[in-house]
Short mmCIF file of C-alpha atoms in Angstrom, two decimals:
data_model
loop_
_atom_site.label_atom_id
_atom_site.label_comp_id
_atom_site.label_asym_id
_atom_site.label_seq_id
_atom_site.Cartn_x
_atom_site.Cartn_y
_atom_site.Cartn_z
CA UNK A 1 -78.59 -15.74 158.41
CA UNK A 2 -78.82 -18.45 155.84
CA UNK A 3 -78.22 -21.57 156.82
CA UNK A 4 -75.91 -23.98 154.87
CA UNK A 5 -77.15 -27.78 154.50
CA UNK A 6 -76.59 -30.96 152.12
CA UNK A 7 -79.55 -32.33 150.55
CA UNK A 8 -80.08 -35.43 148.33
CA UNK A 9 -82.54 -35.11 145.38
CA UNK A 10 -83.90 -37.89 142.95
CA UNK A 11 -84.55 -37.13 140.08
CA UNK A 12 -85.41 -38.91 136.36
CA UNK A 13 -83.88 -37.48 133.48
CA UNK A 14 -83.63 -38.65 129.37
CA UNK A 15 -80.84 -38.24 127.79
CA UNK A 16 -79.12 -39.55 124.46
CA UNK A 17 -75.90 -41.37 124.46
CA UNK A 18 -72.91 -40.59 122.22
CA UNK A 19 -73.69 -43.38 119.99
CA UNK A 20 -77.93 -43.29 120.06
CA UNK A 21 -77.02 -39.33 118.51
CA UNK A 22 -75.12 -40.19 115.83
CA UNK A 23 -77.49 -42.76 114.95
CA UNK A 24 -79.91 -40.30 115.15
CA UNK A 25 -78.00 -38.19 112.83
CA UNK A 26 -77.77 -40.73 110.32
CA UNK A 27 -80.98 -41.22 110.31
CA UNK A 28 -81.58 -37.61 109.06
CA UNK A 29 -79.04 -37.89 106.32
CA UNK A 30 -79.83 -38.12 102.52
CA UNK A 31 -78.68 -41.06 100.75
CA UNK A 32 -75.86 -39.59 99.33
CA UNK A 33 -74.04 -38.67 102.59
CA UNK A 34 -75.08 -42.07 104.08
CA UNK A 35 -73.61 -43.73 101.02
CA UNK A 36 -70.49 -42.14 101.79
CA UNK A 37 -70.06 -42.35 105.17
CA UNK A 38 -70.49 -46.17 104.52
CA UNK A 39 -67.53 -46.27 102.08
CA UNK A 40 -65.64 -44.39 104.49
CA UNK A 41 -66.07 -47.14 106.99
CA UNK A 42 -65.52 -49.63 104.76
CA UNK A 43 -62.04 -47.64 103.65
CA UNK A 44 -61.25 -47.55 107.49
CA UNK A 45 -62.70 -50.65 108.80
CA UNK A 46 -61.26 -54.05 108.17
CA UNK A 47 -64.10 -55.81 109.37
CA UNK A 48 -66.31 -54.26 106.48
CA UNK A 49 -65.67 -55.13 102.94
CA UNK A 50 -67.72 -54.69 99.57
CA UNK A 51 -70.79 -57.41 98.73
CA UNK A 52 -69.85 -59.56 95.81
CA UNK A 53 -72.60 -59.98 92.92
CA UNK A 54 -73.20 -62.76 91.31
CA UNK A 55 -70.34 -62.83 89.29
CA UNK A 56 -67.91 -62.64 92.23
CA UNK A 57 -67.19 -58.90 91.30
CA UNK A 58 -67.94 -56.44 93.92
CA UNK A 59 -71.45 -55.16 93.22
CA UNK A 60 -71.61 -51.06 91.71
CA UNK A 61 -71.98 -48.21 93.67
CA UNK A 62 -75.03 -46.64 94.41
CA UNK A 63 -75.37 -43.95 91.28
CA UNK A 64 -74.80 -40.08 92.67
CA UNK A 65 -77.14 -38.21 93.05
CA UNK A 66 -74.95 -35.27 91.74
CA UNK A 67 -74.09 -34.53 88.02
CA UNK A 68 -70.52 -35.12 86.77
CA UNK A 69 -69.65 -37.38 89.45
CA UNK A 70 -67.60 -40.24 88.37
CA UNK A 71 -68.35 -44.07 88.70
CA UNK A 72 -65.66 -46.15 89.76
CA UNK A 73 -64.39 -48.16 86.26
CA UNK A 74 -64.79 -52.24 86.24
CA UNK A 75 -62.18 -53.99 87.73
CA UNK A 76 -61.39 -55.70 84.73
CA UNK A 77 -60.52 -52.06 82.96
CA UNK A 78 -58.45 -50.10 86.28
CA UNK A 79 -55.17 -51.24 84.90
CA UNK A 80 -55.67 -49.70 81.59
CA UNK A 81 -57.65 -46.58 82.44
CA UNK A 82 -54.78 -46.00 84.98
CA UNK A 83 -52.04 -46.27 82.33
CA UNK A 84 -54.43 -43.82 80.10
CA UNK A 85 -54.67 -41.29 82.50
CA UNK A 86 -51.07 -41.50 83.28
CA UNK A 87 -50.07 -40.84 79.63
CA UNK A 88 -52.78 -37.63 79.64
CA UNK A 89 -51.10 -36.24 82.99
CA UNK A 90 -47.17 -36.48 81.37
CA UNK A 91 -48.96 -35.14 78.06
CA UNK A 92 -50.24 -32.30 80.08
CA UNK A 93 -47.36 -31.29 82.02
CA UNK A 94 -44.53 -31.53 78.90
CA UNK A 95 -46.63 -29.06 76.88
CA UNK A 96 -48.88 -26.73 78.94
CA UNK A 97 -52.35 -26.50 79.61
CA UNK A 98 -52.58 -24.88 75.91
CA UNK A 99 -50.70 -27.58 73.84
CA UNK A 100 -52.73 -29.00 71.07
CA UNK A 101 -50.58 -32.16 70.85
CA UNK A 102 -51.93 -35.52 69.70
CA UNK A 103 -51.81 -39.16 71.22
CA UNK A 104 -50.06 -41.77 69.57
CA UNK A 105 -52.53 -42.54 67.88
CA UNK A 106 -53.58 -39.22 66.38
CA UNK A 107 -56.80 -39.05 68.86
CA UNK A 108 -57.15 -35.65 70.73
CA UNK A 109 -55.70 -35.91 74.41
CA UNK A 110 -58.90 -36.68 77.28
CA UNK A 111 -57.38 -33.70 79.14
CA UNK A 112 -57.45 -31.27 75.82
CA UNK A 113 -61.36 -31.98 75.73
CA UNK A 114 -62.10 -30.88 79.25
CA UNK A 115 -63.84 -27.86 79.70
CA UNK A 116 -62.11 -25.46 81.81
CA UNK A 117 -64.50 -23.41 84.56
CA UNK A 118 -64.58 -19.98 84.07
CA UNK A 119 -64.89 -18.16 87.72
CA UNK A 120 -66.17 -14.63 88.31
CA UNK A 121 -62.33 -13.91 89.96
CA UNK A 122 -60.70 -15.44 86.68
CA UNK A 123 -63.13 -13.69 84.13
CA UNK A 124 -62.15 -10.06 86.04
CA UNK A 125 -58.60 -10.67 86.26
CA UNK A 126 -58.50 -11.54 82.32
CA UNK A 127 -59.78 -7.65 81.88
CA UNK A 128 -57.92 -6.03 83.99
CA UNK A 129 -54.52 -7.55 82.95
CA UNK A 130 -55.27 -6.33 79.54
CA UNK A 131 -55.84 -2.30 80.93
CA UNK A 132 -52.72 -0.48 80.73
CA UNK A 133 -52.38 0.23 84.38
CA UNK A 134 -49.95 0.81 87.02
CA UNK A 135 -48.16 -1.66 88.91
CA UNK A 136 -49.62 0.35 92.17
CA UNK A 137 -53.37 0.78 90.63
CA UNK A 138 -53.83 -3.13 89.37
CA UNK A 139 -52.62 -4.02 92.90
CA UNK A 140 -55.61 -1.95 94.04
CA UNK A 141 -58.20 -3.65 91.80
CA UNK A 142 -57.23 -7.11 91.98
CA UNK A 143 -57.46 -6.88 95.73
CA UNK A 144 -61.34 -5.33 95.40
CA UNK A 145 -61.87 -8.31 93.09
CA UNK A 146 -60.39 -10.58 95.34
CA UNK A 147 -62.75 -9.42 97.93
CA UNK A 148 -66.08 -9.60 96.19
CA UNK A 149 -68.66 -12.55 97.27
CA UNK A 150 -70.42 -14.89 94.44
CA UNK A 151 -73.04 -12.54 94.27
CA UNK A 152 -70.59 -10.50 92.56
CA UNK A 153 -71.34 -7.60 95.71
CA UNK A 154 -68.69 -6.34 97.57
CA UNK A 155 -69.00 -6.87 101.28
CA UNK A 156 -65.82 -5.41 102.71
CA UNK A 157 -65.36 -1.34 103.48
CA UNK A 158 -62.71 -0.69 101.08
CA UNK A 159 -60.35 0.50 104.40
CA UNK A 160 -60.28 -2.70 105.06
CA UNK A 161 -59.28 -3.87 101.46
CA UNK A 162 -56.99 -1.58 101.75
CA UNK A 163 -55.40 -2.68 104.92
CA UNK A 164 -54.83 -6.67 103.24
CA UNK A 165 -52.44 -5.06 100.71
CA UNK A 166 -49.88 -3.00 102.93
CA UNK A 167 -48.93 -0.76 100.51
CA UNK A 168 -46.41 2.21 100.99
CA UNK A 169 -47.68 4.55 101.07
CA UNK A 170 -51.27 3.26 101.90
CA UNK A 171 -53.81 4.46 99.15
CA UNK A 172 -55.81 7.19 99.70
CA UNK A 173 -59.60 7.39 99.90
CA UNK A 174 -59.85 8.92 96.16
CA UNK A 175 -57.49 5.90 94.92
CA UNK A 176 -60.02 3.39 96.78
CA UNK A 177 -62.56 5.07 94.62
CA UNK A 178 -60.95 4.94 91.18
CA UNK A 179 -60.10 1.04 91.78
CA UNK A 180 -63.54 0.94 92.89
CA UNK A 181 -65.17 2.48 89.76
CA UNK A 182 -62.54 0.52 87.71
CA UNK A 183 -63.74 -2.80 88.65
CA UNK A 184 -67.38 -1.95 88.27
CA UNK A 185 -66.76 -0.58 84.65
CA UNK A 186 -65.67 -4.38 83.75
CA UNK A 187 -68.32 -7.00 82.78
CA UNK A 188 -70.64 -7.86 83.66
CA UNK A 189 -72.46 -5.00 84.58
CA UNK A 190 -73.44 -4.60 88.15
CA UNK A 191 -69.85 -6.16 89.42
CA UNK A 192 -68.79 -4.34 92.27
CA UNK A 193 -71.62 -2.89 93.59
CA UNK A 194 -72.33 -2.30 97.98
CA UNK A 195 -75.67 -2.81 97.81
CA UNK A 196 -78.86 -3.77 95.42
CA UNK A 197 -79.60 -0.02 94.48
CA UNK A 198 -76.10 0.21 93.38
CA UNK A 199 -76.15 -2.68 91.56
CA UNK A 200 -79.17 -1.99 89.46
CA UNK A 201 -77.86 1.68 88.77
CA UNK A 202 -75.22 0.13 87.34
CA UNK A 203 -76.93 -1.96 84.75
CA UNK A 204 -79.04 1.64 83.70
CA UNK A 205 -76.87 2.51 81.15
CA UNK A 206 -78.14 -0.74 78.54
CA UNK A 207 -81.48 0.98 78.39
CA UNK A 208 -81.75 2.71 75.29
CA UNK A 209 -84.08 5.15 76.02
CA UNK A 210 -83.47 8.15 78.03
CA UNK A 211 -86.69 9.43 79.47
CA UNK A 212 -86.76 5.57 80.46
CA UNK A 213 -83.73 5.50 81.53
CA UNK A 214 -84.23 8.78 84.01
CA UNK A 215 -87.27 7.24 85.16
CA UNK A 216 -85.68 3.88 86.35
CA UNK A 217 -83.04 5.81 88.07
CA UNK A 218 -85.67 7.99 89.90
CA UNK A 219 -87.31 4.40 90.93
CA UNK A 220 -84.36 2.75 92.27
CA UNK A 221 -82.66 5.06 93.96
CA UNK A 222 -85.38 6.48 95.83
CA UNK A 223 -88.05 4.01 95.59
CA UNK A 224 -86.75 0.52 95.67
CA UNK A 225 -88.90 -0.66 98.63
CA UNK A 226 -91.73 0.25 96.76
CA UNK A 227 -90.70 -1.62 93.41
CA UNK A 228 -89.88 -4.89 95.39
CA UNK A 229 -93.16 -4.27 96.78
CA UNK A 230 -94.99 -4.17 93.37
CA UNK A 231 -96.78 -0.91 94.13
CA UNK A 232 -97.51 0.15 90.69
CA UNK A 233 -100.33 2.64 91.76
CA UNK A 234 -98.31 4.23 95.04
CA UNK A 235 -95.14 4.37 92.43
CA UNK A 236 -97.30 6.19 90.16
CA UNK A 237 -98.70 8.26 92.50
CA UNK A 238 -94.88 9.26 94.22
CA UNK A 239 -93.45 9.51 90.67
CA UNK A 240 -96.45 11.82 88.98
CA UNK A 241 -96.64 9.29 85.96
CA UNK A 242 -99.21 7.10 84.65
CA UNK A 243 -99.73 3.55 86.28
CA UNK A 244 -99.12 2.20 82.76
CA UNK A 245 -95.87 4.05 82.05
CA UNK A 246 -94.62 3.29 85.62
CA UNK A 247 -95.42 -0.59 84.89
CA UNK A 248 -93.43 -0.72 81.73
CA UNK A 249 -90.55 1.08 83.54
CA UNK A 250 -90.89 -1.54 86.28
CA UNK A 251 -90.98 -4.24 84.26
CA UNK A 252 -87.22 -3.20 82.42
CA UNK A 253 -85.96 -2.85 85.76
CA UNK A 254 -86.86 -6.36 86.85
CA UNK A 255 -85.18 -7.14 83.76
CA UNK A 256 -81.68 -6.34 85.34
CA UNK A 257 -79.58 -8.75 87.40
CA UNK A 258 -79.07 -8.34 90.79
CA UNK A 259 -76.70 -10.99 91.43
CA UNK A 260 -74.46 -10.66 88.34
CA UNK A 261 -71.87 -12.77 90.21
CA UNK A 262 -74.17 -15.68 89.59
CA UNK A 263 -73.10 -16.09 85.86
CA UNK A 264 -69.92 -17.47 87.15
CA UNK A 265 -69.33 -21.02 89.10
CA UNK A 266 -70.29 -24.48 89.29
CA UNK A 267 -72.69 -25.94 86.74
CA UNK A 268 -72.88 -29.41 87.81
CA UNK A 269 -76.68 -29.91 88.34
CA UNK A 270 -77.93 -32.08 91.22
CA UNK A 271 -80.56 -34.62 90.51
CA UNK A 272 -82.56 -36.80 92.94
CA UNK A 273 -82.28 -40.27 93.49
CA UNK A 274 -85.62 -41.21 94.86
CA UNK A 275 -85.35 -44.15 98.05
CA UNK A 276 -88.46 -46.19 97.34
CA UNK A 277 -90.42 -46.73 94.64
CA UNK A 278 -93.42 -46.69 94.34
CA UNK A 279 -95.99 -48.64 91.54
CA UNK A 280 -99.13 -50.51 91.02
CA UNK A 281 -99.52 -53.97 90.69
CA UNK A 282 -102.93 -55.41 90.38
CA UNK A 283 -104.67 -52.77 91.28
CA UNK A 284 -102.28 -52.49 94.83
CA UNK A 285 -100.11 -50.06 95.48
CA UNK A 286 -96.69 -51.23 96.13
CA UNK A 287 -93.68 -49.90 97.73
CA UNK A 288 -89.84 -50.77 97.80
CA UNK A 289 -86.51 -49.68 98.36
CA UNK A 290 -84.52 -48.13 95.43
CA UNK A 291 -81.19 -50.85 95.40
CA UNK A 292 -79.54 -47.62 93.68
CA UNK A 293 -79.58 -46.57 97.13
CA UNK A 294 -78.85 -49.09 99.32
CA UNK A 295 -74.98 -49.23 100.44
CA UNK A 296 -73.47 -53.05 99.20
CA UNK A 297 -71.32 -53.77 102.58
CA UNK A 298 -71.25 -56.81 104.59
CA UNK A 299 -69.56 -58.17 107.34
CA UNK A 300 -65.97 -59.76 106.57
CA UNK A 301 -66.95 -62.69 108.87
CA UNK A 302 -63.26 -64.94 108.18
CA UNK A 303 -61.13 -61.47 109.45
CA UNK A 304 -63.86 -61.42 112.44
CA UNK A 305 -62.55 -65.51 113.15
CA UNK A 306 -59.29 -64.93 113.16
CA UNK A 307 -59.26 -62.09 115.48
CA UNK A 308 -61.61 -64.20 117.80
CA UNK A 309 -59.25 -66.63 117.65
CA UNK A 310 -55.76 -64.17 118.61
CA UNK A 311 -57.32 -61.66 120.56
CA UNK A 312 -55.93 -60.65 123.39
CA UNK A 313 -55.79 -57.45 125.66
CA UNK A 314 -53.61 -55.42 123.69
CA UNK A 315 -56.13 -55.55 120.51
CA UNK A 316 -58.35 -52.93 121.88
CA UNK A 317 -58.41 -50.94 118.45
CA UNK A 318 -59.21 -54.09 116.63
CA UNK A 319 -61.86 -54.76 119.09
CA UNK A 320 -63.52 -51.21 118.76
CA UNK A 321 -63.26 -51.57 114.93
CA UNK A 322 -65.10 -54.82 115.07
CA UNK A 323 -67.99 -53.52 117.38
CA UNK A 324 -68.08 -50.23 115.38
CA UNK A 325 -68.51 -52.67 112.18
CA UNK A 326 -71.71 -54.27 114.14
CA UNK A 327 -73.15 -51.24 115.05
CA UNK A 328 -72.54 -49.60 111.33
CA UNK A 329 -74.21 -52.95 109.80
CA UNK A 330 -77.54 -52.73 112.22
CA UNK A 331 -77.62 -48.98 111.13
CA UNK A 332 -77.82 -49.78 107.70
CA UNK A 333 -80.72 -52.41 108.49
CA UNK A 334 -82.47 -49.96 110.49
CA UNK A 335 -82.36 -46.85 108.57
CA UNK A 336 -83.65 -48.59 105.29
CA UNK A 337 -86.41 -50.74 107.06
CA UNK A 338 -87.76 -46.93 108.86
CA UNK A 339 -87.95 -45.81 105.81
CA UNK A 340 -89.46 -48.31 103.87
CA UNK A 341 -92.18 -48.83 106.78
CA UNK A 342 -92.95 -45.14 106.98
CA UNK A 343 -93.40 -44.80 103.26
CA UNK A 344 -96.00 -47.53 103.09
CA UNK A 345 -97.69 -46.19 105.55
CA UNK A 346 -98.11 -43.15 103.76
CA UNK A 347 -99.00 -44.83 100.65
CA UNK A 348 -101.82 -46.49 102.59
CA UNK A 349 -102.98 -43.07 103.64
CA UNK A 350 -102.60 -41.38 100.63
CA UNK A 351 -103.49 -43.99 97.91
CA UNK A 352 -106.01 -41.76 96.65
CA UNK A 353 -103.67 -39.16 95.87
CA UNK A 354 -101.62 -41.25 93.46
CA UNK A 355 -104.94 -42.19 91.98
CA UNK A 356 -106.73 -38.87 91.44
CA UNK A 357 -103.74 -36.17 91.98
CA UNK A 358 -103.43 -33.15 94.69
CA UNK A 359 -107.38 -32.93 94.73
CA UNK A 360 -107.42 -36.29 96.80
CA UNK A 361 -104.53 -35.43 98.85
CA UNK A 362 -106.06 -36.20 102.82
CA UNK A 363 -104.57 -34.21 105.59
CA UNK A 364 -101.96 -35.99 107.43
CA UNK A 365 -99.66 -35.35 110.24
CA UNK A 366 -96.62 -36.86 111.55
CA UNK A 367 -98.22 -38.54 114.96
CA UNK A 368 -100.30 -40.49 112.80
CA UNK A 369 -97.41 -42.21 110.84
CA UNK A 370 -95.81 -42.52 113.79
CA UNK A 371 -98.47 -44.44 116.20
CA UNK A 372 -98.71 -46.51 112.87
CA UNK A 373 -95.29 -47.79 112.69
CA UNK A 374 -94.87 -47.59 116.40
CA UNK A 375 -92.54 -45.11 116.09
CA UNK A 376 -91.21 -41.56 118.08
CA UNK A 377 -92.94 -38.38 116.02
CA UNK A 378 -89.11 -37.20 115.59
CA UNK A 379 -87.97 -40.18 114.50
CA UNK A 380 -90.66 -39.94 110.94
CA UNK A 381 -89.58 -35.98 110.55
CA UNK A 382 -86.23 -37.68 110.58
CA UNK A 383 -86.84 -39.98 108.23
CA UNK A 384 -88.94 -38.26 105.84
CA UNK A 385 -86.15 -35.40 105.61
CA UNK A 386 -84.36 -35.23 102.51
CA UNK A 387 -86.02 -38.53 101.41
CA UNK A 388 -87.39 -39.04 98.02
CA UNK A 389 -90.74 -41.08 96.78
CA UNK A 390 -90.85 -41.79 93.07
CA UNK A 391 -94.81 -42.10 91.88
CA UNK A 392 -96.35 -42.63 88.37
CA UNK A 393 -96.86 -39.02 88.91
CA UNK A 394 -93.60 -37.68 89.82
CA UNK A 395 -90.80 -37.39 92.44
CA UNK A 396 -92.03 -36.29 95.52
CA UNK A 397 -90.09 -35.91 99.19
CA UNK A 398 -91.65 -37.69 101.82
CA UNK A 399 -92.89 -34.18 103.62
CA UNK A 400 -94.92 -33.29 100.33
CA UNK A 401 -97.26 -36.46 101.91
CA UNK A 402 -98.18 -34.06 104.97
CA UNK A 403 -100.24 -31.50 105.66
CA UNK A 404 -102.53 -29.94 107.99
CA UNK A 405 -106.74 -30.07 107.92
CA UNK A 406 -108.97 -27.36 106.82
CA UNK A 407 -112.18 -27.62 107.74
CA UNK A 408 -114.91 -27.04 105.41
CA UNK A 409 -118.11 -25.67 105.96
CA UNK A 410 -119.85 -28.76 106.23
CA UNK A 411 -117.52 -30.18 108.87
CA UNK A 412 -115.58 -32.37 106.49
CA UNK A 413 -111.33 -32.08 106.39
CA UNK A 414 -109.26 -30.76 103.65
CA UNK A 415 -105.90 -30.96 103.44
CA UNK A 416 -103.80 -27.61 102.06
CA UNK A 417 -101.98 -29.18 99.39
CA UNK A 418 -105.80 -30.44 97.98
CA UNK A 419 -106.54 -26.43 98.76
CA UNK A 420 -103.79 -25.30 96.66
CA UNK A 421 -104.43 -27.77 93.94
CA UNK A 422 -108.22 -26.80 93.46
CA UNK A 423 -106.40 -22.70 93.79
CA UNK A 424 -104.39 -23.92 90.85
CA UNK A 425 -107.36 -25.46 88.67
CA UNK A 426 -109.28 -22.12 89.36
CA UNK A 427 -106.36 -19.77 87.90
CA UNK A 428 -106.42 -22.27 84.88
CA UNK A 429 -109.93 -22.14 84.05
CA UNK A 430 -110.00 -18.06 84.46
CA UNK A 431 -110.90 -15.93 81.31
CA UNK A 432 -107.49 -14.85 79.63
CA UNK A 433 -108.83 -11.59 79.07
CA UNK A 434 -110.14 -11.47 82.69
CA UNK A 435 -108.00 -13.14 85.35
CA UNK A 436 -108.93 -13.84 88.93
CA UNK A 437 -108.07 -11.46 91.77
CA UNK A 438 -107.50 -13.29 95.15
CA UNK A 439 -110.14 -12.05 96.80
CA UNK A 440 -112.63 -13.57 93.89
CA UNK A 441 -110.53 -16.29 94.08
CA UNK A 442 -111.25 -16.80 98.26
CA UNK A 443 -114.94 -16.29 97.50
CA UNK A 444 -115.50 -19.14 94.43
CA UNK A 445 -113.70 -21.03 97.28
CA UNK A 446 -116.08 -19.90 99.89
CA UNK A 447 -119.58 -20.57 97.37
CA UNK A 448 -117.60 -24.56 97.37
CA UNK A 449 -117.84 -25.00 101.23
CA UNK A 450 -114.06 -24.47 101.93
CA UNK A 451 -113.64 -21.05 103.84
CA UNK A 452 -109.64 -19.76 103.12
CA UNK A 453 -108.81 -16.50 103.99
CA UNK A 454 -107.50 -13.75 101.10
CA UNK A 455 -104.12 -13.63 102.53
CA UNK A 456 -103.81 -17.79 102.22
CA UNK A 457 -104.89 -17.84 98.76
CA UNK A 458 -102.07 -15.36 98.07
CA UNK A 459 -99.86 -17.47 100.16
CA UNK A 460 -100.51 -20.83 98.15
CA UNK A 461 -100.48 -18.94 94.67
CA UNK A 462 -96.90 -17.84 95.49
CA UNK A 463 -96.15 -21.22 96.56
CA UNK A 464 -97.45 -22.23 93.04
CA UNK A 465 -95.39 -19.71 91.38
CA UNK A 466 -98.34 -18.17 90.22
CA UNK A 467 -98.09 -14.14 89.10
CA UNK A 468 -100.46 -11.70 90.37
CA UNK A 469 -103.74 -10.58 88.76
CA UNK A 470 -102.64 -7.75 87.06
CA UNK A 471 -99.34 -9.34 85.65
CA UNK A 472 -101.13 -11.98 84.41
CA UNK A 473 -104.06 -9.27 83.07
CA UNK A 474 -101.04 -7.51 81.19
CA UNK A 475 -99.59 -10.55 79.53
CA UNK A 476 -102.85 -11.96 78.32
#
């Protein structure tokens, strides 16, 4: 019989505190999101305020590092922007979103030069309101376009489409159909569609020719592994066509969309703000902080006084605000000094690749930053995530810098973005009339002491967006 006892066991165990994770997770954040979770504070905490210039004005906001965002007008000019934008919004609402009335003082209204944002939803509802349909049968279609994902695909069984609308008497299986087919006859072509093969076989119809057209209809809806494979000789040899004719059909195929959906949306454009910058000064190599960056928020030391002075028990939310204003100030010292100290020390490791390009690029991996700067390896894949380096060659994130070693045939170490680089110069200097396979491509390698197996070189050519030899034979 087992025998029931209390026993007393020691052990050690690390683990994070509440606040030691979230500084960990700002660590990890882009300078965007830590720009904003600073103004949030400073919107919440009064212990936080803006840093003045020079001028006594509050310095600007870090620039966004997403189009179309706006900046925050001059103090000087809020009053009469405000009033501006109040006179637009009355403008808007007396007349409609389709008035073509004037300001006072005969300028076109702000709000009538806006461009409106055409969705994929909007652009089907404008067709079908325009079909002469039944009350009962546009119910039916709007709810399949209401249903479809930005892809433009729809997702949900139609059952289940059906099911949202509670109609009486609930549509049939054949109805479900004809909305079905309705919405995929609208543009643009492909809208609709359950799957990729379905989706392609509805864009068949723009090619012109018919023997072409039978052809690409054979391929994708019986072979569309093989196509997405780029089997040209096993699609030939399944098909009973020439390798050239099945090639030209493959190539009007890849012509189609399969994500028609994608024509619709957002077209703000992200750019990249870098967070250091990095030049060359007297032959040295110098980095710093970007101040675009860098959030402008100090500590409002004559609220922090008075509350010194008056505080008593009952102030415990003023009390957590103030220590929460502390703890946000020494994360904003020590996220920006990380990352400044990690970037030189890749600089210092990788001088040679600013100097003579990927060639020179030395393999480097994250332990050796971090016994550098005397910091945890997690802490530099933190930092170096989502973190920007601008270079008198380009914009580069702070993991570009690392990569493993491949060792040559004399011993020596070779890093894989210096392998991918000398891949890249190779393709370049090929014959136009004869390109490269990748297995010649491993062996001129191999005869220059670096020994990369076939499958890698087609790994880093797709990484360099670099076609295949016999798409790149065809277009020469």
């Amino acid at each position: 019989m087992a025998s029931m006892d209390l026993r007393a066991e020691h052990r050690q165990t690390q683990t994070l505190s509440p606040r030691l994770q979230h500084a960990v997770r700002l660590l990890q954040m882009s300078s965007l999101d830590f720009a904003a979770m600073v103004r949030d504070k400073m919107g919440q905490n009064p212990f936080l305020e803006p840093e003045e210039g020079e001028d006594g004005e509050p310095s600007a906001a870090p620039e966004s590092e997403t189009a179309g965002e706006d900046a925050s007008p001059p103090v000087g000019e809020a009053d009469s922007l405000s009033m501006e934008q109040g006179d637009d919004r009355d403008m808007w609402h007396a007349d409609g979103p389709g008035s073509t009335r004037r300001a006072e003082d005969g300028e076109i209204s702000a709000m009538e030069m806006m461009a409106v944002e055409t969705t994929l939803n909007m652009h089907l509802h404008e067709q079908l309101n325009v079909l002469p349909l039944e009350p009962r049968d546009r119910a039916l279609a709007q709810a399949i376009v209401e249903s479809l994902d930005d892809d433009g695909y729809l997702r949900t069984p139609l059952e289940e489409v059906a099911q949202v609308l509670q109609l009486d008497p609930p549509p049939t299986p054949t109805e479900l159909n004809i909305a079905l087919k309705r919405v995929q006859s609208l543009d643009p072509a492909g809208i609709g569609a359950r799957s990729v093969a379905e989706c392609l076989q509805l864009q068949l119809s723009k090619i012109d020719c018919e023997a072409t057209r039978l052809l690409a209809e054979r391929i994708v809806s019986r072979h569309l592994q093989t196509l997405a494979a780029k089997d040209v000789n096993g699609l030939a040899h399944q098909l009973g066509e020439t390798p050239a004719r099945v090639e030209a059909v493959c190539d009007r195929i890849r012509r189609l969309d399969p994500r028609p959906g994608w024509r619709f949306g957002s077209s703000h454009i992200a750019y990249v703000v870098p967070d250091v910058l990095v030049k060359r000064v007297r032959g040295q190599w110098t980095v710093q902080l970007n101040p675009a960056i860098v959030p402008r928020v100090r500590f409002n030391h004559v609220y922090a006084e008075l509350f010194q002075r008056h505080r008593s028990a009952q102030n415990t939310e003023m009390a957590g605000h103030l220590q929460d204003a502390r703890w946000t100030l020494r994360n904003v010292e020590q996220r920006f000094s990380t990352i400044l100290d990690v970037a030189q020390a890749i600089v210092r490791r990788q001088r040679h690749f600013l100097e003579y390009g990927p060639m020179a690029m030395k393999p480097l991996v994250l332990r050796e930053i971090a016994d550098e700067v005397g910091i945890h390896e997690s802490t530099v894949s933190r930092v170096t995530n989502n973190k920007y380096m601008a270079t008198p060659i380009g914009v580069f994130e702070l993991k570009y810098f690392f990569s493993r070693a491949m060792i040559s045939a004399n011993g020596s170490a070779c890093s894989a973005t210096a392998i991918r680089g000398l891949i890249k110069d190779i393709i370049e200097a090929e014959r136009p009339d004869r390109p490269m396979s990748d297995a010649e491509i491993t062996r001129q390698l191999a005869q220059q002491g670096l020994v990369v197996a076939r499958r890698t070189v087609t790994k880093y050519r797709q990484m360099l967006r670099i076609e295949s030899v016999e798409r790149r034979r065809r277009h020469s």
